[in-house]
mmCIF file of N, CA and C in Angstrom:
data_model
loop_
_atom_site.group_PDB
_atom_site.id
_atom_site.type_symbol
_atom_site.label_atom_id
_atom_site.label_comp_id
_atom_site.label_asym_id
_atom_site.label_seq_id
_atom_site.Cartn_x
_atom_site.Cartn_y
_atom_site.Cartn_z
ATOM 1 N N MET A 1 23.483 18.492 -97.449
ATOM 2 C CA MET A 1 24.369 19.281 -97.595
ATOM 3 C C MET A 1 26.062 19.541 -97.608
ATOM 4 N N GLY A 2 26.172 19.397 -99.188
ATOM 5 C CA GLY A 2 27.687 19.458 -98.891
ATOM 6 C C GLY A 2 28.779 20.421 -98.207
ATOM 7 N N VAL A 3 30.207 19.385 -97.933
ATOM 8 C CA VAL A 3 30.764 20.413 -97.185
ATOM 9 C C VAL A 3 31.333 22.525 -97.372
ATOM 10 N N ARG A 4 31.042 22.178 -98.774
ATOM 11 C CA ARG A 4 31.540 22.872 -100.334
ATOM 12 C C ARG A 4 30.474 24.248 -99.698
ATOM 13 N N LYS A 5 29.448 24.027 -99.548
ATOM 14 C CA LYS A 5 28.195 24.830 -99.419
ATOM 15 C C LYS A 5 28.075 25.177 -98.158
ATOM 16 N N LYS A 6 28.083 24.300 -97.202
ATOM 17 C CA LYS A 6 28.423 24.771 -95.716
ATOM 18 C C LYS A 6 29.049 25.384 -95.557
ATOM 19 N N LEU A 7 30.425 25.022 -95.953
ATOM 20 C CA LEU A 7 31.319 25.952 -95.570
ATOM 21 C C LEU A 7 31.041 28.028 -96.341
ATOM 22 N N ARG A 8 30.703 27.627 -97.081
ATOM 23 C CA ARG A 8 30.131 29.267 -98.248
ATOM 24 C C ARG A 8 28.585 29.406 -97.471
ATOM 25 N N ALA A 9 28.035 28.234 -97.144
ATOM 26 C CA ALA A 9 26.783 29.520 -95.916
ATOM 27 C C ALA A 9 27.389 29.790 -94.430
ATOM 28 N N GLN A 10 28.706 29.266 -93.749
ATOM 29 C CA GLN A 10 28.850 29.872 -92.805
ATOM 30 C C GLN A 10 29.932 31.413 -93.538
ATOM 31 N N GLN A 11 30.479 31.530 -93.477
ATOM 32 C CA GLN A 11 30.916 32.710 -94.644
ATOM 33 C C GLN A 11 29.570 33.543 -94.493
ATOM 34 N N ILE A 12 29.377 33.571 -95.653
ATOM 35 C CA ILE A 12 28.071 33.815 -95.824
ATOM 36 C C ILE A 12 27.058 34.794 -94.698
ATOM 37 N N LYS A 13 27.170 33.864 -93.367
ATOM 38 C CA LYS A 13 26.664 34.012 -92.505
ATOM 39 C C LYS A 13 27.564 35.560 -91.778
ATOM 40 N N GLU A 14 28.997 34.991 -91.150
ATOM 41 C CA GLU A 14 29.985 35.750 -90.596
ATOM 42 C C GLU A 14 29.513 36.915 -91.504
ATOM 43 N N GLU A 15 29.624 37.285 -92.732
ATOM 44 C CA GLU A 15 30.129 38.656 -93.508
ATOM 45 C C GLU A 15 28.718 39.282 -93.077
ATOM 46 N N LYS A 16 27.296 38.545 -92.759
ATOM 47 C CA LYS A 16 26.580 39.281 -92.084
ATOM 48 C C LYS A 16 26.179 39.892 -90.777
ATOM 49 N N LYS A 17 26.646 38.913 -90.378
ATOM 50 C CA LYS A 17 27.368 39.904 -88.971
ATOM 51 C C LYS A 17 27.566 41.490 -88.745
ATOM 52 N N GLN A 18 28.397 41.951 -89.886
ATOM 53 C CA GLN A 18 29.177 42.583 -89.546
ATOM 54 C C GLN A 18 27.809 43.637 -89.886
ATOM 55 N N LEU A 19 26.863 42.984 -90.615
ATOM 56 C CA LEU A 19 25.763 43.440 -91.963
ATOM 57 C C LEU A 19 24.889 44.643 -90.416
ATOM 58 N N ALA A 20 23.968 45.874 -90.763
ATOM 59 C CA ALA A 20 23.261 45.637 -89.697
ATOM 60 C C ALA A 20 22.038 46.772 -90.558
ATOM 61 N N PHE A 21 20.332 46.222 -91.009
ATOM 62 C CA PHE A 21 20.044 47.511 -91.973
ATOM 63 C C PHE A 21 18.579 48.152 -90.946
ATOM 64 N N ALA A 22 17.724 48.441 -91.680
ATOM 65 C CA ALA A 22 17.282 48.780 -91.111
ATOM 66 C C ALA A 22 15.797 49.386 -92.631
ATOM 67 N N LYS A 23 14.374 48.883 -92.361
ATOM 68 C CA LYS A 23 13.820 49.875 -93.933
ATOM 69 C C LYS A 23 12.700 50.670 -93.022
ATOM 70 N N LEU A 24 12.151 51.531 -93.596
ATOM 71 C CA LEU A 24 10.999 52.599 -93.573
ATOM 72 C C LEU A 24 10.340 52.422 -95.162
ATOM 73 N N THR A 25 9.550 51.585 -94.553
ATOM 74 C CA THR A 25 7.755 51.651 -96.515
ATOM 75 C C THR A 25 7.050 52.176 -95.319
ATOM 76 N N GLY A 26 6.493 52.967 -97.052
ATOM 77 C CA GLY A 26 5.717 53.621 -97.038
ATOM 78 C C GLY A 26 4.868 55.447 -96.089
ATOM 79 N N CYS A 27 6.576 55.769 -96.407
ATOM 80 C CA CYS A 27 6.618 57.042 -95.726
ATOM 81 C C CYS A 27 6.710 58.978 -96.779
ATOM 82 N N PRO A 28 4.958 58.753 -95.608
ATOM 83 C CA PRO A 28 4.484 60.099 -97.342
ATOM 84 C C PRO A 28 5.184 60.991 -97.438
ATOM 85 N N THR A 29 6.166 60.850 -97.758
ATOM 86 C CA THR A 29 7.342 62.198 -98.260
ATOM 87 C C THR A 29 7.185 61.642 -99.692
ATOM 88 N N SER A 30 8.382 62.992 -101.019
ATOM 89 C CA SER A 30 7.817 62.685 -102.148
ATOM 90 C C SER A 30 9.802 62.074 -101.968
ATOM 91 N N PRO A 31 9.625 60.708 -103.258
ATOM 92 C CA PRO A 31 11.112 60.536 -103.062
ATOM 93 C C PRO A 31 11.906 61.154 -103.213
ATOM 94 N N ARG A 32 11.919 62.601 -103.730
ATOM 95 C CA ARG A 32 13.027 63.575 -104.596
ATOM 96 C C ARG A 32 13.167 63.872 -103.194
ATOM 97 N N LYS A 33 12.633 64.028 -101.991
ATOM 98 C CA LYS A 33 13.269 65.774 -101.215
ATOM 99 C C LYS A 33 13.841 64.467 -100.365
ATOM 100 N N MET A 34 13.391 62.947 -99.600
ATOM 101 C CA MET A 34 14.286 62.300 -99.188
ATOM 102 C C MET A 34 15.432 62.248 -99.997
ATOM 103 N N ARG A 35 15.017 61.895 -100.997
ATOM 104 C CA ARG A 35 17.157 61.564 -101.631
ATOM 105 C C ARG A 35 17.817 62.677 -100.691
ATOM 106 N N LEU A 36 17.410 64.018 -100.987
ATOM 107 C CA LEU A 36 18.299 64.799 -100.632
ATOM 108 C C LEU A 36 19.441 64.837 -99.315
ATOM 109 N N VAL A 37 18.069 64.233 -98.085
ATOM 110 C CA VAL A 37 18.668 64.733 -96.928
ATOM 111 C C VAL A 37 19.264 63.187 -97.194
ATOM 112 N N ALA A 38 18.956 62.344 -97.684
ATOM 113 C CA ALA A 38 19.595 60.759 -97.966
ATOM 114 C C ALA A 38 21.273 61.147 -97.936
ATOM 115 N N ASP A 39 21.195 61.677 -99.283
ATOM 116 C CA ASP A 39 22.623 61.741 -99.499
ATOM 117 C C ASP A 39 23.629 62.892 -98.541
ATOM 118 N N LEU A 40 22.834 63.228 -98.071
ATOM 119 C CA LEU A 40 24.030 64.256 -96.336
ATOM 120 C C LEU A 40 24.363 62.702 -95.621
ATOM 121 N N VAL A 41 23.988 61.467 -95.227
ATOM 122 C CA VAL A 41 24.357 61.008 -94.503
ATOM 123 C C VAL A 41 25.328 59.612 -95.172
ATOM 124 N N ARG A 42 25.318 59.645 -96.316
ATOM 125 C CA ARG A 42 25.602 58.286 -97.304
ATOM 126 C C ARG A 42 27.303 58.170 -96.909
ATOM 127 N N GLY A 43 27.510 57.216 -96.617
ATOM 128 C CA GLY A 43 28.928 57.255 -96.825
ATOM 129 C C GLY A 43 29.764 58.082 -95.199
ATOM 130 N N VAL A 44 29.284 58.555 -93.829
ATOM 131 C CA VAL A 44 29.233 59.308 -92.985
ATOM 132 C C VAL A 44 29.491 58.150 -91.631
ATOM 133 N N GLU A 45 29.966 58.333 -90.864
ATOM 134 C CA GLU A 45 30.331 57.566 -89.695
ATOM 135 C C GLU A 45 28.617 57.422 -88.816
ATOM 136 N N VAL A 46 28.346 56.893 -87.763
ATOM 137 C CA VAL A 46 27.203 56.672 -87.753
ATOM 138 C C VAL A 46 26.986 58.670 -86.279
ATOM 139 N N GLU A 47 27.631 58.489 -85.974
ATOM 140 C CA GLU A 47 27.806 59.584 -85.027
ATOM 141 C C GLU A 47 27.486 61.074 -85.069
ATOM 142 N N LYS A 48 28.484 61.095 -86.588
ATOM 143 C CA LYS A 48 28.085 62.335 -87.306
ATOM 144 C C LYS A 48 27.223 62.928 -88.080
ATOM 145 N N ALA A 49 26.295 61.133 -88.322
ATOM 146 C CA ALA A 49 25.076 61.145 -89.887
ATOM 147 C C ALA A 49 23.723 62.159 -88.578
ATOM 148 N N LEU A 50 23.921 60.853 -87.025
ATOM 149 C CA LEU A 50 23.200 61.773 -86.605
ATOM 150 C C LEU A 50 23.226 62.763 -86.088
ATOM 151 N N GLN A 51 24.190 63.577 -85.829
ATOM 152 C CA GLN A 51 24.524 65.116 -85.600
ATOM 153 C C GLN A 51 24.088 65.763 -87.032
ATOM 154 N N ILE A 52 24.059 65.357 -88.272
ATOM 155 C CA ILE A 52 23.419 65.978 -89.482
ATOM 156 C C ILE A 52 22.091 65.964 -89.410
ATOM 157 N N LEU A 53 21.823 64.766 -88.946
ATOM 158 C CA LEU A 53 20.127 64.579 -89.171
ATOM 159 C C LEU A 53 19.252 65.305 -88.023
ATOM 160 N N LYS A 54 20.328 65.190 -87.408
ATOM 161 C CA LYS A 54 19.648 66.076 -85.963
ATOM 162 C C LYS A 54 19.722 68.026 -85.941
ATOM 163 N N PHE A 55 20.396 67.924 -86.760
ATOM 164 C CA PHE A 55 19.767 69.916 -86.908
ATOM 165 C C PHE A 55 19.573 70.478 -88.616
ATOM 166 N N ASN A 56 19.485 69.084 -88.767
ATOM 167 C CA ASN A 56 18.756 69.641 -90.838
ATOM 168 C C ASN A 56 17.209 70.007 -90.451
ATOM 169 N N SER A 57 17.416 71.048 -91.074
ATOM 170 C CA SER A 57 15.729 71.750 -91.074
ATOM 171 C C SER A 57 14.361 71.063 -91.832
ATOM 172 N N LYS A 58 15.122 70.094 -92.770
ATOM 173 C CA LYS A 58 14.043 69.290 -93.939
ATOM 174 C C LYS A 58 13.192 68.403 -92.724
ATOM 175 N N GLU A 59 11.429 68.270 -93.823
ATOM 176 C CA GLU A 59 10.704 67.083 -92.197
ATOM 177 C C GLU A 59 11.535 65.983 -92.695
ATOM 178 N N ALA A 60 11.790 65.498 -94.114
ATOM 179 C CA ALA A 60 12.650 64.366 -93.735
ATOM 180 C C ALA A 60 13.680 63.632 -93.069
ATOM 181 N N SER A 61 14.110 64.845 -92.544
ATOM 182 C CA SER A 61 15.185 64.232 -92.074
ATOM 183 C C SER A 61 14.456 63.594 -89.706
ATOM 184 N N ILE A 62 13.836 64.122 -89.920
ATOM 185 C CA ILE A 62 13.367 63.548 -88.712
ATOM 186 C C ILE A 62 12.839 61.455 -88.471
ATOM 187 N N ASN A 63 12.295 61.574 -89.986
ATOM 188 C CA ASN A 63 12.435 60.394 -89.570
ATOM 189 C C ASN A 63 13.525 59.235 -90.752
ATOM 190 N N LEU A 64 14.794 60.117 -90.866
ATOM 191 C CA LEU A 64 15.965 59.263 -91.180
ATOM 192 C C LEU A 64 16.010 59.124 -90.117
ATOM 193 N N GLU A 65 16.157 60.074 -88.750
ATOM 194 C CA GLU A 65 17.218 60.536 -87.915
ATOM 195 C C GLU A 65 16.690 58.704 -86.877
ATOM 196 N N LYS A 66 14.941 58.097 -86.811
ATOM 197 C CA LYS A 66 14.678 57.463 -86.539
ATOM 198 C C LYS A 66 15.230 56.473 -87.143
ATOM 199 N N LEU A 67 15.283 56.307 -88.133
ATOM 200 C CA LEU A 67 15.632 54.940 -88.987
ATOM 201 C C LEU A 67 16.693 54.654 -88.849
ATOM 202 N N LEU A 68 17.871 55.565 -88.589
ATOM 203 C CA LEU A 68 19.167 55.126 -87.888
ATOM 204 C C LEU A 68 19.619 54.748 -86.541
ATOM 205 N N LEU A 69 18.415 55.205 -86.082
ATOM 206 C CA LEU A 69 18.569 54.382 -84.524
ATOM 207 C C LEU A 69 18.251 53.290 -84.277
ATOM 208 N N SER A 70 17.008 52.689 -85.416
ATOM 209 C CA SER A 70 16.588 51.566 -85.220
ATOM 210 C C SER A 70 17.573 50.748 -85.570
ATOM 211 N N ALA A 71 18.313 51.002 -87.281
ATOM 212 C CA ALA A 71 19.127 50.024 -87.412
ATOM 213 C C ALA A 71 20.697 49.986 -86.276
ATOM 214 N N ILE A 72 21.239 51.051 -86.149
ATOM 215 C CA ILE A 72 22.087 51.156 -84.734
ATOM 216 C C ILE A 72 21.458 50.235 -83.772
ATOM 217 N N ALA A 73 20.069 50.695 -83.476
ATOM 218 C CA ALA A 73 19.596 49.557 -82.269
ATOM 219 C C ALA A 73 19.692 48.088 -83.398
ATOM 220 N N ASN A 74 19.751 47.782 -83.864
ATOM 221 C CA ASN A 74 19.618 46.493 -85.014
ATOM 222 C C ASN A 74 21.167 45.484 -84.983
ATOM 223 N N TRP A 75 21.877 46.503 -84.955
ATOM 224 C CA TRP A 75 23.369 46.010 -85.177
ATOM 225 C C TRP A 75 23.938 46.016 -83.821
ATOM 226 N N GLN A 76 23.420 46.200 -82.563
ATOM 227 C CA GLN A 76 23.625 46.424 -80.864
ATOM 228 C C GLN A 76 22.779 44.526 -80.998
ATOM 229 N N ALA A 77 21.631 44.522 -81.262
ATOM 230 C CA ALA A 77 21.381 43.090 -80.890
ATOM 231 C C ALA A 77 21.737 41.815 -81.652
ATOM 232 N N LYS A 78 22.595 42.193 -82.379
ATOM 233 C CA LYS A 78 23.271 41.315 -83.025
ATOM 234 C C LYS A 78 24.725 41.060 -82.136
ATOM 235 N N ASN A 79 25.445 42.660 -82.392
ATOM 236 C CA ASN A 79 26.596 42.149 -81.548
ATOM 237 C C ASN A 79 26.464 43.138 -80.086
ATOM 238 N N GLU A 80 26.208 41.554 -79.369
ATOM 239 C CA GLU A 80 26.190 42.032 -77.790
ATOM 240 C C GLU A 80 27.671 42.290 -77.267
ATOM 241 N N ASP A 81 28.208 40.918 -77.612
ATOM 242 C CA ASP A 81 29.584 41.727 -76.775
ATOM 243 C C ASP A 81 30.086 43.420 -77.441
ATOM 244 N N SER A 82 30.374 43.674 -78.372
ATOM 245 C CA SER A 82 30.868 44.805 -78.493
ATOM 246 C C SER A 82 30.702 45.949 -78.893
ATOM 247 N N SER A 83 31.108 47.208 -78.291
ATOM 248 C CA SER A 83 30.765 48.630 -79.139
ATOM 249 C C SER A 83 31.259 48.704 -79.402
ATOM 250 N N ILE A 84 29.703 50.078 -79.780
ATOM 251 C CA ILE A 84 29.538 51.178 -80.929
ATOM 252 C C ILE A 84 30.894 51.781 -81.584
ATOM 253 N N GLU A 85 31.244 52.340 -80.101
ATOM 254 C CA GLU A 85 32.466 52.487 -80.807
ATOM 255 C C GLU A 85 33.278 52.346 -81.543
ATOM 256 N N ASP A 86 33.842 50.848 -80.592
ATOM 257 C CA ASP A 86 34.573 49.703 -81.577
ATOM 258 C C ASP A 86 34.555 49.899 -82.685
ATOM 259 N N ALA A 87 33.347 49.609 -82.774
ATOM 260 C CA ALA A 87 32.919 49.149 -84.130
ATOM 261 C C ALA A 87 33.454 50.075 -85.414
ATOM 262 N N GLY A 88 33.199 51.140 -85.079
ATOM 263 C CA GLY A 88 33.215 52.852 -86.411
ATOM 264 C C GLY A 88 32.106 52.161 -86.862
ATOM 265 N N LEU A 89 30.828 52.082 -87.008
ATOM 266 C CA LEU A 89 29.809 51.507 -87.846
ATOM 267 C C LEU A 89 29.910 52.883 -88.398
ATOM 268 N N PHE A 90 29.820 53.359 -89.737
ATOM 269 C CA PHE A 90 29.170 54.139 -90.896
ATOM 270 C C PHE A 90 27.965 53.729 -91.937
ATOM 271 N N VAL A 91 27.949 54.642 -92.515
ATOM 272 C CA VAL A 91 26.467 54.583 -93.053
ATOM 273 C C VAL A 91 26.537 53.707 -94.329
ATOM 274 N N LYS A 92 26.878 52.446 -95.041
ATOM 275 C CA LYS A 92 27.748 52.023 -95.613
ATOM 276 C C LYS A 92 26.454 52.215 -97.009
ATOM 277 N N GLU A 93 25.394 52.117 -97.342
ATOM 278 C CA GLU A 93 23.850 51.460 -98.058
ATOM 279 C C GLU A 93 22.889 52.507 -97.484
ATOM 280 N N ILE A 94 22.203 53.889 -98.203
ATOM 281 C CA ILE A 94 20.868 54.114 -98.169
ATOM 282 C C ILE A 94 20.644 53.996 -99.586
ATOM 283 N N PHE A 95 18.940 53.704 -99.242
ATOM 284 C CA PHE A 95 18.821 54.496 -100.706
ATOM 285 C C PHE A 95 17.862 54.388 -100.687
ATOM 286 N N VAL A 96 16.661 55.159 -100.992
ATOM 287 C CA VAL A 96 15.517 55.585 -101.193
ATOM 288 C C VAL A 96 14.204 55.551 -102.364
ATOM 289 N N ASP A 97 13.776 54.582 -102.559
ATOM 290 C CA ASP A 97 12.558 54.229 -103.817
ATOM 291 C C ASP A 97 11.512 54.094 -104.073
ATOM 292 N N SER A 98 10.605 54.135 -104.498
ATOM 293 C CA SER A 98 9.540 55.014 -104.966
ATOM 294 C C SER A 98 8.402 54.057 -104.293
ATOM 295 N N ALA A 99 7.097 54.160 -103.901
ATOM 296 C CA ALA A 99 6.181 53.767 -103.268
ATOM 297 C C ALA A 99 4.904 53.924 -103.734
ATOM 298 N N GLY A 100 3.150 53.630 -102.848
ATOM 299 C CA GLY A 100 2.891 53.454 -104.205
ATOM 300 C C GLY A 100 2.247 54.722 -103.977
ATOM 301 N N MET A 101 1.165 55.777 -105.011
ATOM 302 C CA MET A 101 0.743 56.267 -104.876
ATOM 303 C C MET A 101 0.024 56.892 -104.297
ATOM 304 N N LEU A 102 -1.540 57.868 -103.546
ATOM 305 C CA LEU A 102 -2.311 58.531 -103.886
ATOM 306 C C LEU A 102 -2.702 59.728 -105.246
ATOM 307 N N LYS A 103 -3.893 58.808 -105.259
ATOM 308 C CA LYS A 103 -4.357 60.105 -106.881
ATOM 309 C C LYS A 103 -5.159 60.865 -105.833
ATOM 310 N N ARG A 104 -5.521 61.980 -106.017
ATOM 311 C CA ARG A 104 -6.400 63.006 -105.429
ATOM 312 C C ARG A 104 -6.796 63.874 -106.890
ATOM 313 N N LEU A 105 -8.046 64.159 -106.822
ATOM 314 C CA LEU A 105 -8.599 65.442 -107.470
ATOM 315 C C LEU A 105 -8.630 66.995 -107.188
ATOM 316 N N ARG A 106 -8.352 68.161 -107.553
ATOM 317 C CA ARG A 106 -8.305 68.692 -107.572
ATOM 318 C C ARG A 106 -9.457 70.045 -108.574
ATOM 319 N N PRO A 107 -10.036 70.734 -107.882
ATOM 320 C CA PRO A 107 -10.948 71.461 -108.925
ATOM 321 C C PRO A 107 -10.055 72.663 -109.701
ATOM 322 N N ALA A 108 -10.221 72.677 -110.991
ATOM 323 C CA ALA A 108 -9.507 73.939 -111.974
ATOM 324 C C ALA A 108 -10.562 74.645 -112.469
ATOM 325 N N PRO A 109 -10.209 75.648 -113.286
ATOM 326 C CA PRO A 109 -11.263 75.936 -113.874
ATOM 327 C C PRO A 109 -11.857 76.093 -115.100
ATOM 328 N N GLN A 110 -13.160 76.551 -115.306
ATOM 329 C CA GLN A 110 -14.198 75.786 -116.591
ATOM 330 C C GLN A 110 -14.660 74.453 -115.861
ATOM 331 N N GLY A 111 -15.066 73.496 -114.786
ATOM 332 C CA GLY A 111 -15.465 72.897 -115.025
ATOM 333 C C GLY A 111 -14.399 71.827 -115.130
ATOM 334 N N ARG A 112 -13.241 72.073 -115.077
ATOM 335 C CA ARG A 112 -12.523 70.370 -115.408
ATOM 336 C C ARG A 112 -11.723 69.975 -114.158
ATOM 337 N N ALA A 113 -10.598 68.720 -113.759
ATOM 338 C CA ALA A 113 -10.075 69.153 -112.960
ATOM 339 C C ALA A 113 -8.690 68.303 -112.865
ATOM 340 N N HIS A 114 -7.719 68.971 -111.894
ATOM 341 C CA HIS A 114 -5.921 68.286 -112.395
ATOM 342 C C HIS A 114 -6.193 67.206 -110.649
ATOM 343 N N ARG A 115 -5.076 66.375 -111.542
ATOM 344 C CA ARG A 115 -4.894 65.267 -111.128
ATOM 345 C C ARG A 115 -3.644 65.460 -110.146
ATOM 346 N N ILE A 116 -3.667 65.491 -108.706
ATOM 347 C CA ILE A 116 -2.955 65.672 -107.901
ATOM 348 C C ILE A 116 -2.221 64.233 -107.212
ATOM 349 N N ARG A 117 -0.896 63.595 -107.398
ATOM 350 C CA ARG A 117 -0.029 62.631 -106.616
ATOM 351 C C ARG A 117 1.003 62.992 -105.861
ATOM 352 N N LYS A 118 -0.053 62.162 -104.464
ATOM 353 C CA LYS A 118 0.773 62.750 -103.283
ATOM 354 C C LYS A 118 1.678 60.855 -103.250
ATOM 355 N N ARG A 119 2.999 61.221 -103.438
ATOM 356 C CA ARG A 119 4.041 59.987 -103.206
ATOM 357 C C ARG A 119 4.984 60.293 -101.774
ATOM 358 N N SER A 120 4.906 58.992 -101.959
ATOM 359 C CA SER A 120 5.560 57.849 -100.695
ATOM 360 C C SER A 120 6.820 57.776 -101.201
ATOM 361 N N ASN A 121 7.476 56.880 -100.288
ATOM 362 C CA ASN A 121 8.659 56.122 -100.151
ATOM 363 C C ASN A 121 8.838 55.080 -99.453
ATOM 364 N N HIS A 122 9.955 53.965 -99.973
ATOM 365 C CA HIS A 122 10.511 53.657 -98.720
ATOM 366 C C HIS A 122 11.928 53.631 -99.298
ATOM 367 N N VAL A 123 12.710 53.651 -97.746
ATOM 368 C CA VAL A 123 13.990 53.928 -97.541
ATOM 369 C C VAL A 123 14.607 52.740 -96.583
ATOM 370 N N THR A 124 16.031 51.865 -97.139
ATOM 371 C CA THR A 124 16.579 51.438 -96.790
ATOM 372 C C THR A 124 18.188 51.693 -96.569
ATOM 373 N N LEU A 125 18.284 51.320 -95.210
ATOM 374 C CA LEU A 125 19.397 52.090 -94.876
ATOM 375 C C LEU A 125 20.319 50.849 -93.998
ATOM 376 N N VAL A 126 21.530 50.822 -94.669
ATOM 377 C CA VAL A 126 22.386 49.566 -94.314
ATOM 378 C C VAL A 126 23.515 49.815 -92.979
ATOM 379 N N LEU A 127 24.352 49.540 -91.963
ATOM 380 C CA LEU A 127 24.737 50.064 -91.456
ATOM 381 C C LEU A 127 26.607 48.711 -91.724
ATOM 382 N N GLY A 128 27.336 49.575 -92.029
ATOM 383 C CA GLY A 128 28.962 48.966 -91.827
ATOM 384 C C GLY A 128 29.706 49.069 -91.015
ATOM 385 N N SER A 129 30.852 48.304 -90.320
ATOM 386 C CA SER A 129 31.853 48.619 -89.581
ATOM 387 C C SER A 129 32.901 48.355 -90.014
ATOM 388 N N LYS A 130 33.805 49.931 -90.029
ATOM 389 C CA LYS A 130 35.269 49.817 -90.082
ATOM 390 C C LYS A 130 35.690 48.418 -89.315
ATOM 391 N N ASN A 131 35.868 48.674 -88.368
ATOM 392 C CA ASN A 131 36.651 47.170 -87.126
ATOM 393 C C ASN A 131 35.757 46.200 -87.567
ATOM 394 N N VAL A 132 36.345 45.125 -88.044
ATOM 395 C CA VAL A 132 36.257 44.046 -88.258
ATOM 396 C C VAL A 132 36.782 43.098 -87.167
ATOM 397 N N SER A 133 36.550 43.213 -85.518
ATOM 398 C CA SER A 133 37.018 42.320 -84.947
ATOM 399 C C SER A 133 37.328 40.543 -84.846
ATOM 400 N N ASN A 134 37.873 40.437 -85.345
ATOM 401 C CA ASN A 134 37.891 38.597 -85.573
ATOM 402 C C ASN A 134 39.067 37.471 -85.093
#
């Protein structure tokens, strides 16, 4: 590996050290309902985001709260010497993608059937640090 390539790889590794992410795959909630809750915490500090999710009445907020706690734990594993309060963690990115659908049939009048699509989603949450300590 050349010197320039090695330096660039080290630079990317240092940038990734400040990021921590968590993924939730195959969550049995429609993506549209999950996006409503995800929009509430995008760009918000971690402590405030946890409070928003804890006191939100939507069921999707329970799954996002667990996902946020998982991302915080991942950040702590990467940065053992740093404290969360000093780092200034915030939700840098959160996006919801559609996952597979379960297709079911519901009886309809006159011998027909209507298709029911039970949707699910994938959520990716990325934490960023405002205070870069180097």
